[in-house]
Amino acid sequence: MQKNQLMAKDRKYVWHPFTQMKDWQTEEFPVIEKGEGCYLIDAEGRRYLDGVSSLWCNVHGHRVKEIDQAVRKQLGKIAHCTFLGLTHPAAIELAEKLIAIAPKGLTRVFYSDSGSEAVEIALKMAYQYWRQRGNAPKKKFVKLANAYHGDTIGAVSLGGIGLFHQIYKPLLFETLEIPSPYRYRWPTGSDPAQVKAESLEAMEKVLRENHEEIAALVMEPLMQGAAGMIDQPRGYISRARELTRKYNTLLIFDEVATGFGRTGAMFAAEHERVTPDILAAAKGLTGGYLPLAATLATEEIYEAFLGEYEDFRTFFHGHTYAANPLACAAAIANLKLFEKQKTLEQLQPKIRLLRKRLKDFYRLPLVGDIRQVGAMVGIELVRDKKTKEAFEPKEKIGVRVIERARQKGAILRPLGPVVVLMPPLAMTERQLHKLLDITYESIEEAAQ
Ligand SMILES: *Cc1c(COP(=O)(O)O)cnc(C)c1O
């Protein structure tokens, strides 16, 4: 089918996620037919750098021989069987591999299909854990401002992005919110030490005053992604671990975005040698190939669910496609590639390249703040650098930048006024330079 026909049918039949479909009827959009390494190729053969890893999930590129083969091989055996009452080799092998690379002390893997579900499961686990430990009052969750943990109602309850969440408010359960250490817009100034101290004080205050009712503190460690790439100061997550221990609450890390190498280590938790009680992983788990998620728990959490059949301490959760064998096969191949290609070692000079080149972006009149953790980057655009005055939503500044980037051959996806770069870990230094050139020029032109 021709590109125009495809676009017409798409406009007629499809409803896209996080998309104003009214705009969609008149906007140009690429129809992606193929992928090749770090490139996406559209129906007319145009090539685009995949600048956000197909929404933060691609790791080794597209059409990776080893992952393609692993999925095909699994397809030759079985595409799917239930995980309720049965098991299969790929899920077993993957669970063993995940425990081997996870923060020390996480010992159990619970599979599901998406990041939202992995978080939903973490919530339910934490809640049920306290009930089965005979501590029923502990049922509240503490979240960070601006948090994003997915789109299902439980995950949205933990979310703090007004734009996404406000409308559903009557459906959501109550949470306790603490500020995120957003240096650039911290109310009392941007001194890093002060932001750190004050944000951690706020965390302690909420825990101290409410710990008898708190089940868990939930956070994206090191970098809040969808919040607009808000990074945390060194020591923030280890202090969160100390405080949650001190106040007898669980710590849940949502590593859906930060997991599988994005921050420069396999998991963000590793940077400060922190082990959460529960860890949610998804996006990069299959190398960006297939939907699969995993919620990892400590033995202590797991043991609270053991009992006689008729005691109903069972964890009553399980999606139809949980632990899908094709997805597990892709995930195993993904993890093997991390070893074989020394992906994390190879990534370090690329992280330095990003850091070095991003400094130049401060020359651009619109660039207010640049935040980077590993290969996760957010460039916050402002109308006025001095006053930090923000753009109006209707100015669509982020959209203007990515439209220009698309014309120049890179696919990006902004978060409001924040331009995000999250290249596949396999992106070469040459490709990174090109991606940065395109981004720089696009921001420059969007100012005009
Ligand atoms: C993307 C994301 C989710 C949701 O994952 P889905 O697979 O889209 O449901 C949850 N938490 C974080 C931190 C994310 O970045």
PDB file of N, CA and C in Angstrom, residues 144 181 183 219-225 229-238 253-255 258 262-265 267-274 371-374 376:
ATOM      1  N   LEU A 144       6.657  10.827  44.640  1.00  0.00           N
ATOM      2  CA  LEU A 144       7.324  12.096  44.354  1.00  0.00           C
ATOM      3  C   LEU A 144       6.434  12.956  43.460  1.00  0.00           C
ATOM      4  N   PRO A 181      13.398  16.498  43.796  1.00  0.00           N
ATOM      5  CA  PRO A 181      14.514  17.464  43.920  1.00  0.00           C
ATOM      6  C   PRO A 181      14.823  18.153  42.595  1.00  0.00           C
ATOM      7  N   ARG A 183      16.016  20.769  40.836  1.00  0.00           N
ATOM      8  CA  ARG A 183      16.939  21.886  41.102  1.00  0.00           C
ATOM      9  C   ARG A 183      16.567  23.165  40.363  1.00  0.00           C
ATOM     10  N   MET A 219       9.394   5.302  43.966  1.00  0.00           N
ATOM     11  CA  MET A 219      10.105   6.319  43.189  1.00  0.00           C
ATOM     12  C   MET A 219      10.849   5.731  41.997  1.00  0.00           C
ATOM     13  N   GLU A 220      11.050   6.585  41.012  1.00  0.00           N
ATOM     14  CA  GLU A 220      11.957   6.269  39.916  1.00  0.00           C
ATOM     15  C   GLU A 220      13.337   6.688  40.403  1.00  0.00           C
ATOM     16  N   PRO A 221      14.256   5.765  40.563  1.00  0.00           N
ATOM     17  CA  PRO A 221      15.562   6.141  41.112  1.00  0.00           C
ATOM     18  C   PRO A 221      16.454   6.885  40.110  1.00  0.00           C
ATOM     19  N   LEU A 222      17.162   7.852  40.589  1.00  0.00           N
ATOM     20  CA  LEU A 222      18.146   8.698  39.866  1.00  0.00           C
ATOM     21  C   LEU A 222      17.537   9.689  38.876  1.00  0.00           C
ATOM     22  N   MET A 223      16.531   9.250  38.127  1.00  0.00           N
ATOM     23  CA  MET A 223      15.996  10.136  37.100  1.00  0.00           C
ATOM     24  C   MET A 223      14.505   9.877  36.942  1.00  0.00           C
ATOM     25  N   GLN A 224      13.701  10.911  37.175  1.00  0.00           N
ATOM     26  CA  GLN A 224      12.275  10.812  36.884  1.00  0.00           C
ATOM     27  C   GLN A 224      12.089  11.110  35.410  1.00  0.00           C
ATOM     28  N   GLY A 225      11.702  10.109  34.664  1.00  0.00           N
ATOM     29  CA  GLY A 225      11.661  10.221  33.212  1.00  0.00           C
ATOM     30  C   GLY A 225      10.574  11.143  32.694  1.00  0.00           C
ATOM     31  N   MET A 229      12.523  14.449  32.757  1.00  0.00           N
ATOM     32  CA  MET A 229      13.918  14.093  33.036  1.00  0.00           C
ATOM     33  C   MET A 229      14.450  14.924  34.207  1.00  0.00           C
ATOM     34  N   ILE A 230      13.929  14.629  35.377  1.00  0.00           N
ATOM     35  CA  ILE A 230      14.378  15.325  36.586  1.00  0.00           C
ATOM     36  C   ILE A 230      15.305  14.398  37.349  1.00  0.00           C
ATOM     37  N   ASP A 231      16.568  14.804  37.430  1.00  0.00           N
ATOM     38  CA  ASP A 231      17.569  13.945  38.063  1.00  0.00           C
ATOM     39  C   ASP A 231      17.643  14.213  39.559  1.00  0.00           C
ATOM     40  N   GLN A 232      18.151  13.232  40.263  1.00  0.00           N
ATOM     41  CA  GLN A 232      18.271  13.340  41.716  1.00  0.00           C
ATOM     42  C   GLN A 232      19.743  13.461  42.113  1.00  0.00           C
ATOM     43  N   PRO A 233      20.017  14.215  43.176  1.00  0.00           N
ATOM     44  CA  PRO A 233      21.419  14.365  43.582  1.00  0.00           C
ATOM     45  C   PRO A 233      21.980  13.053  44.113  1.00  0.00           C
ATOM     46  N   ARG A 234      23.279  12.920  44.022  1.00  0.00           N
ATOM     47  CA  ARG A 234      23.936  11.728  44.543  1.00  0.00           C
ATOM     48  C   ARG A 234      23.598  11.604  46.040  1.00  0.00           C
ATOM     49  N   GLY A 235      23.290  10.415  46.465  1.00  0.00           N
ATOM     50  CA  GLY A 235      22.962  10.198  47.870  1.00  0.00           C
ATOM     51  C   GLY A 235      21.472  10.226  48.144  1.00  0.00           C
ATOM     52  N   TYR A 236      20.702  10.652  47.169  1.00  0.00           N
ATOM     53  CA  TYR A 236      19.255  10.782  47.377  1.00  0.00           C
ATOM     54  C   TYR A 236      18.608   9.409  47.567  1.00  0.00           C
ATOM     55  N   ILE A 237      18.956   8.469  46.679  1.00  0.00           N
ATOM     56  CA  ILE A 237      18.278   7.163  46.783  1.00  0.00           C
ATOM     57  C   ILE A 237      18.803   6.347  47.968  1.00  0.00           C
ATOM     58  N   SER A 238      20.069   6.520  48.311  1.00  0.00           N
ATOM     59  CA  SER A 238      20.554   5.761  49.479  1.00  0.00           C
ATOM     60  C   SER A 238      19.936   6.311  50.761  1.00  0.00           C
ATOM     61  N   PHE A 253      11.227   0.656  43.814  1.00  0.00           N
ATOM     62  CA  PHE A 253      11.879   1.368  42.718  1.00  0.00           C
ATOM     63  C   PHE A 253      11.170   1.024  41.417  1.00  0.00           C
ATOM     64  N   ASP A 254      10.739   2.048  40.726  1.00  0.00           N
ATOM     65  CA  ASP A 254      10.216   1.875  39.380  1.00  0.00           C
ATOM     66  C   ASP A 254      11.384   2.096  38.423  1.00  0.00           C
ATOM     67  N   GLU A 255      11.963   0.982  37.983  1.00  0.00           N
ATOM     68  CA  GLU A 255      13.094   1.064  37.041  1.00  0.00           C
ATOM     69  C   GLU A 255      12.640   0.728  35.624  1.00  0.00           C
ATOM     70  N   THR A 258      14.644   3.423  33.820  1.00  0.00           N
ATOM     71  CA  THR A 258      16.076   3.486  34.136  1.00  0.00           C
ATOM     72  C   THR A 258      16.775   2.134  34.016  1.00  0.00           C
ATOM     73  N   ARG A 262      20.217   2.111  30.898  1.00  0.00           N
ATOM     74  CA  ARG A 262      19.999   3.514  30.516  1.00  0.00           C
ATOM     75  C   ARG A 262      20.844   4.510  31.316  1.00  0.00           C
ATOM     76  N   THR A 263      21.062   4.230  32.589  1.00  0.00           N
ATOM     77  CA  THR A 263      21.793   5.195  33.422  1.00  0.00           C
ATOM     78  C   THR A 263      23.298   4.929  33.411  1.00  0.00           C
ATOM     79  N   GLY A 264      23.719   3.919  32.663  1.00  0.00           N
ATOM     80  CA  GLY A 264      25.140   3.578  32.631  1.00  0.00           C
ATOM     81  C   GLY A 264      25.457   2.342  33.457  1.00  0.00           C
ATOM     82  N   ALA A 265      24.533   1.933  34.317  1.00  0.00           N
ATOM     83  CA  ALA A 265      24.658   0.661  35.043  1.00  0.00           C
ATOM     84  C   ALA A 265      23.430  -0.167  34.687  1.00  0.00           C
ATOM     85  N   PHE A 267      21.067  -1.428  36.498  1.00  0.00           N
ATOM     86  CA  PHE A 267      19.936  -0.767  37.148  1.00  0.00           C
ATOM     87  C   PHE A 267      20.439   0.499  37.851  1.00  0.00           C
ATOM     88  N   ALA A 268      19.577   1.505  37.925  1.00  0.00           N
ATOM     89  CA  ALA A 268      19.966   2.767  38.567  1.00  0.00           C
ATOM     90  C   ALA A 268      20.348   2.534  40.027  1.00  0.00           C
ATOM     91  N   ALA A 269      19.668   1.600  40.674  1.00  0.00           N
ATOM     92  CA  ALA A 269      19.914   1.309  42.091  1.00  0.00           C
ATOM     93  C   ALA A 269      21.375   0.994  42.375  1.00  0.00           C
ATOM     94  N   GLU A 270      22.047   0.415  41.362  1.00  0.00           N
ATOM     95  CA  GLU A 270      23.448   0.011  41.540  1.00  0.00           C
ATOM     96  C   GLU A 270      24.380   1.186  41.822  1.00  0.00           C
ATOM     97  N   HIS A 271      24.058   2.345  41.278  1.00  0.00           N
ATOM     98  CA  HIS A 271      24.956   3.494  41.429  1.00  0.00           C
ATOM     99  C   HIS A 271      25.209   3.806  42.896  1.00  0.00           C
ATOM    100  N   GLU A 272      24.224   3.493  43.745  1.00  0.00           N
ATOM    101  CA  GLU A 272      24.420   3.754  45.174  1.00  0.00           C
ATOM    102  C   GLU A 272      24.267   2.470  45.995  1.00  0.00           C
ATOM    103  N   ARG A 273      24.409   1.354  45.317  1.00  0.00           N
ATOM    104  CA  ARG A 273      24.327   0.039  45.966  1.00  0.00           C
ATOM    105  C   ARG A 273      23.115  -0.098  46.873  1.00  0.00           C
ATOM    106  N   VAL A 274      21.989   0.324  46.337  1.00  0.00           N
ATOM    107  CA  VAL A 274      20.747   0.259  47.102  1.00  0.00           C
ATOM    108  C   VAL A 274      19.945  -0.941  46.619  1.00  0.00           C
ATOM    109  N   ARG A 371      19.627  18.191  31.698  1.00  0.00           N
ATOM    110  CA  ARG A 371      19.775  17.171  32.742  1.00  0.00           C
ATOM    111  C   ARG A 371      20.132  15.843  32.083  1.00  0.00           C
ATOM    112  N   GLN A 372      21.153  15.211  32.621  1.00  0.00           N
ATOM    113  CA  GLN A 372      21.616  13.956  32.038  1.00  0.00           C
ATOM    114  C   GLN A 372      21.961  12.965  33.128  1.00  0.00           C
ATOM    115  N   VAL A 373      21.448  11.772  33.005  1.00  0.00           N
ATOM    116  CA  VAL A 373      21.934  10.646  33.805  1.00  0.00           C
ATOM    117  C   VAL A 373      22.221   9.536  32.809  1.00  0.00           C
ATOM    118  N   GLY A 374      23.479   9.161  32.664  1.00  0.00           N
ATOM    119  CA  GLY A 374      23.844   8.133  31.692  1.00  0.00           C
ATOM    120  C   GLY A 374      23.414   8.542  30.298  1.00  0.00           C
ATOM    121  N   MET A 376      20.312   9.072  29.406  1.00  0.00           N
ATOM    122  CA  MET A 376      18.993   9.714  29.479  1.00  0.00           C
ATOM    123  C   MET A 376      19.215  11.213  29.561  1.00  0.00           C
TER     124      MET A 376
END
